[in-house]
Coordinates of C-alpha atoms and ligand atoms in Angstrom, one line a residue:
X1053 CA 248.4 183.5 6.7
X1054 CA 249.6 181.7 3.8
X1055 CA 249.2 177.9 5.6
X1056 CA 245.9 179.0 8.0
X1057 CA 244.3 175.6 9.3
X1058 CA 247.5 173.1 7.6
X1059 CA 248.3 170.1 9.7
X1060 CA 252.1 170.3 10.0
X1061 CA 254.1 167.9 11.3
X1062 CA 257.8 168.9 12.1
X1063 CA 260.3 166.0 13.1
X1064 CA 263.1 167.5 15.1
X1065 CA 261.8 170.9 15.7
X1066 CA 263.1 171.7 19.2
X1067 CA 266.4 173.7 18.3
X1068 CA 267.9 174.5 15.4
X1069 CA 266.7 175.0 11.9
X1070 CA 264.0 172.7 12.7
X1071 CA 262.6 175.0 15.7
X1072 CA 262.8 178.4 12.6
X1073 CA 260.4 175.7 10.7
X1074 CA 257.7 175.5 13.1
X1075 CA 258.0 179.1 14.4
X1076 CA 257.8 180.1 10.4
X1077 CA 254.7 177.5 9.9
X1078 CA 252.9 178.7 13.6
X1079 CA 253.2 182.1 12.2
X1080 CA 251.6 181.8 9.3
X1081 CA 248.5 179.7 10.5
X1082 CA 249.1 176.5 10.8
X1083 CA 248.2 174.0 13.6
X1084 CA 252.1 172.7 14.2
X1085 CA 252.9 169.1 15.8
X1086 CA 256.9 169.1 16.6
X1087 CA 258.8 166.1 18.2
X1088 CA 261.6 166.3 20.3
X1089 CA 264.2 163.7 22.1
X1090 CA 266.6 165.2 23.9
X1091 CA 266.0 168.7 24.7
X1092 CA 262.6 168.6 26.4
X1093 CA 262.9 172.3 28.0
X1094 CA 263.7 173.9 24.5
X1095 CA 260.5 172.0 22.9
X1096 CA 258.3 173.3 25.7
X1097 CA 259.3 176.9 25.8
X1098 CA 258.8 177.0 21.8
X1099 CA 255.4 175.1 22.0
X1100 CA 254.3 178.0 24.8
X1101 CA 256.2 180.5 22.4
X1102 CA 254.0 179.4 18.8
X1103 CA 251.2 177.8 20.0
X1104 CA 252.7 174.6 18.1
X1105 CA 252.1 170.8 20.0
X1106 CA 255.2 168.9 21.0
X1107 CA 255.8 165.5 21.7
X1108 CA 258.7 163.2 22.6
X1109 CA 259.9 160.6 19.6
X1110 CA 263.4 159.7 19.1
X1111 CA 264.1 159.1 15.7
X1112 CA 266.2 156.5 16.0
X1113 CA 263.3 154.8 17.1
X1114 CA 261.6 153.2 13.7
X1115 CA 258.4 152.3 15.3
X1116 CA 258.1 155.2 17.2
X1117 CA 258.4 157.4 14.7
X1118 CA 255.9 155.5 12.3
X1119 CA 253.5 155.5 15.4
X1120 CA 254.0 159.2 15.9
X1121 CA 253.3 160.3 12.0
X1122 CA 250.5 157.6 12.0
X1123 CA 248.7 158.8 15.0
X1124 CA 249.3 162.8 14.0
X1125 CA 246.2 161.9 11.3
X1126 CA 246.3 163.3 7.8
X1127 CA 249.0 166.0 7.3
X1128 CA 249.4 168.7 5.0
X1129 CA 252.8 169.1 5.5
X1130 CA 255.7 166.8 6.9
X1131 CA 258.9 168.1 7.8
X1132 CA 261.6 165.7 8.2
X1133 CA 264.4 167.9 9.9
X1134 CA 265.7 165.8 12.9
X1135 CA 269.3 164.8 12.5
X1136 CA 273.0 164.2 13.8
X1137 CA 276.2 164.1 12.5
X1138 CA 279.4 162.0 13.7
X1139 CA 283.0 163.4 13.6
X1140 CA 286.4 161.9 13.2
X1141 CA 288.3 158.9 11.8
X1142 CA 286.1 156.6 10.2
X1143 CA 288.4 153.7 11.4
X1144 CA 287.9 154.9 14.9
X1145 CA 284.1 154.8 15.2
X1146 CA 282.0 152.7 16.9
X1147 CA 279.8 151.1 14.5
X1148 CA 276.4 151.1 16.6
X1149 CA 277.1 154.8 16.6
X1150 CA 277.2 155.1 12.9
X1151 CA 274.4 152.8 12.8
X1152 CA 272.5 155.3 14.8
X1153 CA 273.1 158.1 13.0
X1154 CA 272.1 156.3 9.8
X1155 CA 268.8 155.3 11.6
X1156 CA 268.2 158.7 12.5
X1157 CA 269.6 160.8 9.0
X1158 CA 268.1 157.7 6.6
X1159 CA 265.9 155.1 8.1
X1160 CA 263.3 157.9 10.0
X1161 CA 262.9 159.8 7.0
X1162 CA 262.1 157.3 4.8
X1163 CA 259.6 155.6 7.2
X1164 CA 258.3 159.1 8.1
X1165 CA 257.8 160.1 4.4
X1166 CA 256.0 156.7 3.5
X1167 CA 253.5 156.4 6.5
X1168 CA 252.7 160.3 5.9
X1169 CA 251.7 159.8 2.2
X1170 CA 249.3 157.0 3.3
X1171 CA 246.4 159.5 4.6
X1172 CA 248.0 162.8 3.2
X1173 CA 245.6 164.5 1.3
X1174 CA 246.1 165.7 -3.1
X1175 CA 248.0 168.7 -2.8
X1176 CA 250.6 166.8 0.4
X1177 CA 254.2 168.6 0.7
X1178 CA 257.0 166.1 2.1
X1179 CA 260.3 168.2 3.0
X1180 CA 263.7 166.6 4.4
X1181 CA 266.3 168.1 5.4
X1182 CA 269.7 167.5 4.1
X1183 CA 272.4 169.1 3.6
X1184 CA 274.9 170.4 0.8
X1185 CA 277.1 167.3 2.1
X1186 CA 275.0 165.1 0.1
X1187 CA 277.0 166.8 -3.0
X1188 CA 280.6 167.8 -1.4
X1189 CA 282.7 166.3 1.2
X1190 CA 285.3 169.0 1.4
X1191 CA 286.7 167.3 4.8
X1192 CA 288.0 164.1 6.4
X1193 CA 285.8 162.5 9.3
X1194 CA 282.3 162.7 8.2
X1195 CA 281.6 159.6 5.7
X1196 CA 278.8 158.8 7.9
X1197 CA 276.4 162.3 7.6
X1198 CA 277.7 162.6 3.8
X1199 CA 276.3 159.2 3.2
X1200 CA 273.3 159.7 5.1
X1201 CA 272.7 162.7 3.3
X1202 CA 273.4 161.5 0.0
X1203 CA 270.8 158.9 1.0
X1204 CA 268.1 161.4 0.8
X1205 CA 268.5 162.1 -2.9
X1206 CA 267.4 159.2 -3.5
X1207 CA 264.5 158.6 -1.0
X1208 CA 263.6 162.0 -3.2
X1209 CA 264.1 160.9 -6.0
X1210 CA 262.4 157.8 -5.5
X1211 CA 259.1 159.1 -3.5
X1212 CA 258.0 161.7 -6.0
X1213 CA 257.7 158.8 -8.9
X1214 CA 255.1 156.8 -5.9
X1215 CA 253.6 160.3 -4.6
X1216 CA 253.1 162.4 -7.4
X1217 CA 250.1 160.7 -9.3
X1218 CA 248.4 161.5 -6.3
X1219 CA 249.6 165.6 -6.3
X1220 CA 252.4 165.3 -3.4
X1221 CA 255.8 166.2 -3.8
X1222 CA 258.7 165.3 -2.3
X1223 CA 262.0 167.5 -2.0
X1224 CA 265.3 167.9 0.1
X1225 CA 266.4 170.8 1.2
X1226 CA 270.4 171.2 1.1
X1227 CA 272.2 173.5 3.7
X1228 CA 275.5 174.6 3.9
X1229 CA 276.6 175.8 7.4
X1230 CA 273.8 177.4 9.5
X1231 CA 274.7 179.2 13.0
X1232 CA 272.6 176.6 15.4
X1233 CA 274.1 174.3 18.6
X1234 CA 275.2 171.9 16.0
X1235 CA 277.3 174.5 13.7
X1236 CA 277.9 177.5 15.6
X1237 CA 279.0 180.2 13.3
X1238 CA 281.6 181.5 16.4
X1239 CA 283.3 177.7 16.2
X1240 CA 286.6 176.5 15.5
X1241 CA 285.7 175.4 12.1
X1242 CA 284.4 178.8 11.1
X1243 CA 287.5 180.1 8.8
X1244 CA 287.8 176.8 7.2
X1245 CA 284.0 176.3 5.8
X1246 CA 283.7 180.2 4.7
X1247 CA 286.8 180.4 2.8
X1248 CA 284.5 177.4 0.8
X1249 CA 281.9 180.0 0.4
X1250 CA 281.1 183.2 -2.1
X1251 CA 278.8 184.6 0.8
X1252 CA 281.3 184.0 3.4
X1253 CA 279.3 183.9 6.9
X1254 CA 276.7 181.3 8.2
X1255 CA 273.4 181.0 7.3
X1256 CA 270.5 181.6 9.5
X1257 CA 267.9 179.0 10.7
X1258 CA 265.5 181.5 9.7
X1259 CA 266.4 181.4 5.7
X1260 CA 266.2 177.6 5.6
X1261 CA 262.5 178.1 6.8
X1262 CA 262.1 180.4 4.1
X1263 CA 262.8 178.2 1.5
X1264 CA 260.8 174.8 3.1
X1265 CA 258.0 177.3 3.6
X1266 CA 258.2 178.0 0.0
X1267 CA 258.3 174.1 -1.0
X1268 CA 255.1 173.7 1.1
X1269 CA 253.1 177.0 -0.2
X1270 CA 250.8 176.7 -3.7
X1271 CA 253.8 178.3 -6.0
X1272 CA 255.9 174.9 -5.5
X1273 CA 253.4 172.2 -7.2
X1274 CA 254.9 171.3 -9.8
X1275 CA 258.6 170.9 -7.9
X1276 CA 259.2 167.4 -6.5
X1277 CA 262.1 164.9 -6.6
X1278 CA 264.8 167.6 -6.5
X1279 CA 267.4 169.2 -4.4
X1280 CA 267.2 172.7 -3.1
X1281 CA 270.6 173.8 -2.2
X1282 CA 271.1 177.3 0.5
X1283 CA 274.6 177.1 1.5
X1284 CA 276.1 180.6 0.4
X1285 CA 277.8 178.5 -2.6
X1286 CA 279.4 176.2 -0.6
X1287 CA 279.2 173.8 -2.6
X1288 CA 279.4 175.6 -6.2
Ligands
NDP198 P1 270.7 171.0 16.0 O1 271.6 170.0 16.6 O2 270.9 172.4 16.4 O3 269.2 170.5 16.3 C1 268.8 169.2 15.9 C2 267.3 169.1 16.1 O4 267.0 167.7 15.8 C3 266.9 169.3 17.6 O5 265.6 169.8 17.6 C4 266.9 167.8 18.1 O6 266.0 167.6 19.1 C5 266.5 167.1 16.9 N1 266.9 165.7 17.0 C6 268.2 165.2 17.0 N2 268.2 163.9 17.2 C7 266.9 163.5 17.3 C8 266.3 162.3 17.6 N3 267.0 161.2 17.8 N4 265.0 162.3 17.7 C9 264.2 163.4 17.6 N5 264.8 164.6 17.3 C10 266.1 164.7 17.2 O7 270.9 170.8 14.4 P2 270.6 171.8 13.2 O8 269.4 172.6 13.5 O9 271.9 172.4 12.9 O10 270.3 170.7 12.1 C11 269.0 170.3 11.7 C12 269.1 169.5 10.4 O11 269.7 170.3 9.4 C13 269.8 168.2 10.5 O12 269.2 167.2 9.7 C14 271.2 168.6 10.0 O13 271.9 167.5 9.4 C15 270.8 169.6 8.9 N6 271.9 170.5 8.5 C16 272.4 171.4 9.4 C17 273.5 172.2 9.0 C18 274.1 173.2 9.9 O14 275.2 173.7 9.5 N7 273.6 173.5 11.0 C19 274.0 172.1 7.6 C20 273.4 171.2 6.7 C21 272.3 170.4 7.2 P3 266.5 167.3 20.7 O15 267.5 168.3 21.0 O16 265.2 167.5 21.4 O17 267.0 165.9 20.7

């Protein structure tokens, strides 16, 4: 029970990668608070599932989501996973949807990541969720998310110089294409992001977990500030 008694907080953890990050943390001990928006049914059943806490905050609402990691007390561990992604001609969009998605990919995390370091305790883990998009943009139609990701480098970046005096670190995790709702291995984009790949399927909510879990654990105290890429060589 390698996190036995850690406060957890997991933004986003109703579906997804997001939901493999509190089932990974439940399992292993710790008393998990996720937050959901949109998918109230799927938080519910994997709060009875893990014994985890869920709550409804929309990321793309700043205060709320300062409230929520505010109000969640000291934490251990905050997971910054919740995030979107916007498809097609960037001439085409509509700006207050871009804007959106930035408040959601950029604005929460960083808002999420300061307010958590106020009470955490020596010893703190921070963890956002990226994606190999913050280095490579192998398609049209998704300046938006690689921005938004790219973003997150620096909050990293940037973070672990404030944080780490006081022993937290900060890191991003980077997928490359995991099978969830958002990127189902079985859809129409499947042929052209494996022949990116050397490992040439999806990967699994579960191995993303793996590696945050890691970042959080005692082996990881002296990583902070950096990117931590799992996307079958995606981007390589
Ligand atoms: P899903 O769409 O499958 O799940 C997204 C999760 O984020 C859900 O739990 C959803 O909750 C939550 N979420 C979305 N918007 C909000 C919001 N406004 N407020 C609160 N929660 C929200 O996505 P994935 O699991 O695939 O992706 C998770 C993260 O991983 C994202 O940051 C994504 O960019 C990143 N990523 C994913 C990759 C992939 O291939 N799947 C690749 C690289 C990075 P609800 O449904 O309750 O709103």
């Amino acid at each position: 029970m390698a996190f036995q008694g850690k406060s957890v907080l997991v933004l986003g953890g109703s579906r997804g990668i997001g939901a493999a990050i509190v089932e990974r943390f439940a399992a292993e001990g710790a008393k998990v608070t996720f937050t959901y928006s949109g998918s109230p049914e799927a938080a519910q059943q994997l709060a009875a599932r893990t014994g985890a806490k869920t709550v409804q905050t929309d990321s793309a609402d700043r205060d709320a989501v300062i409230a929520r990691v505010r109000d969640s007390g000291p934490l251990d561990i905050l997971v910054v996973n919740a995030g979107i992604a916007l498809f097609g001609d960037a001439l085409d969009q509509d700006p207050d949807a871009v804007d959106r998605l930035f408040r959601i990919n950029i604005l929460a995390p960083y808002h999420a990541s300061v307010e958590a370091a106020r009470q955490m305790p020596e010893g703190g883990r921070i963890i956002v969720i990226g994606s190999v998009n913050g280095d490579r943009m192998p398609v049209p139609g998704m300046a938006s998310y690689a921005v938004s990701k790219s973003a997150l480098q620096g909050l990293a970046r940037g973070l672990a110089r404030d944080f780490g005096p006081r022993g937290i670190t900060i890191n991003v995790v980077q997928p490359g294409p995991i099978d969830t709702d958002a990127n189902p291995e079985d859809g129409p984009m499947k042929d052209l992001m494996h022949s990116f790949m050397a490992i040439k399927r999806h990967g699994r909510p579960e191995e993303v977990a793996g590696m945050t879990a890691w970042l959080a654990g005692p082996e990881a105290g002296f990583v902070t500030g950096a990117m931590h890429t799992i996307d079958g060589a995606f981007g390589a």
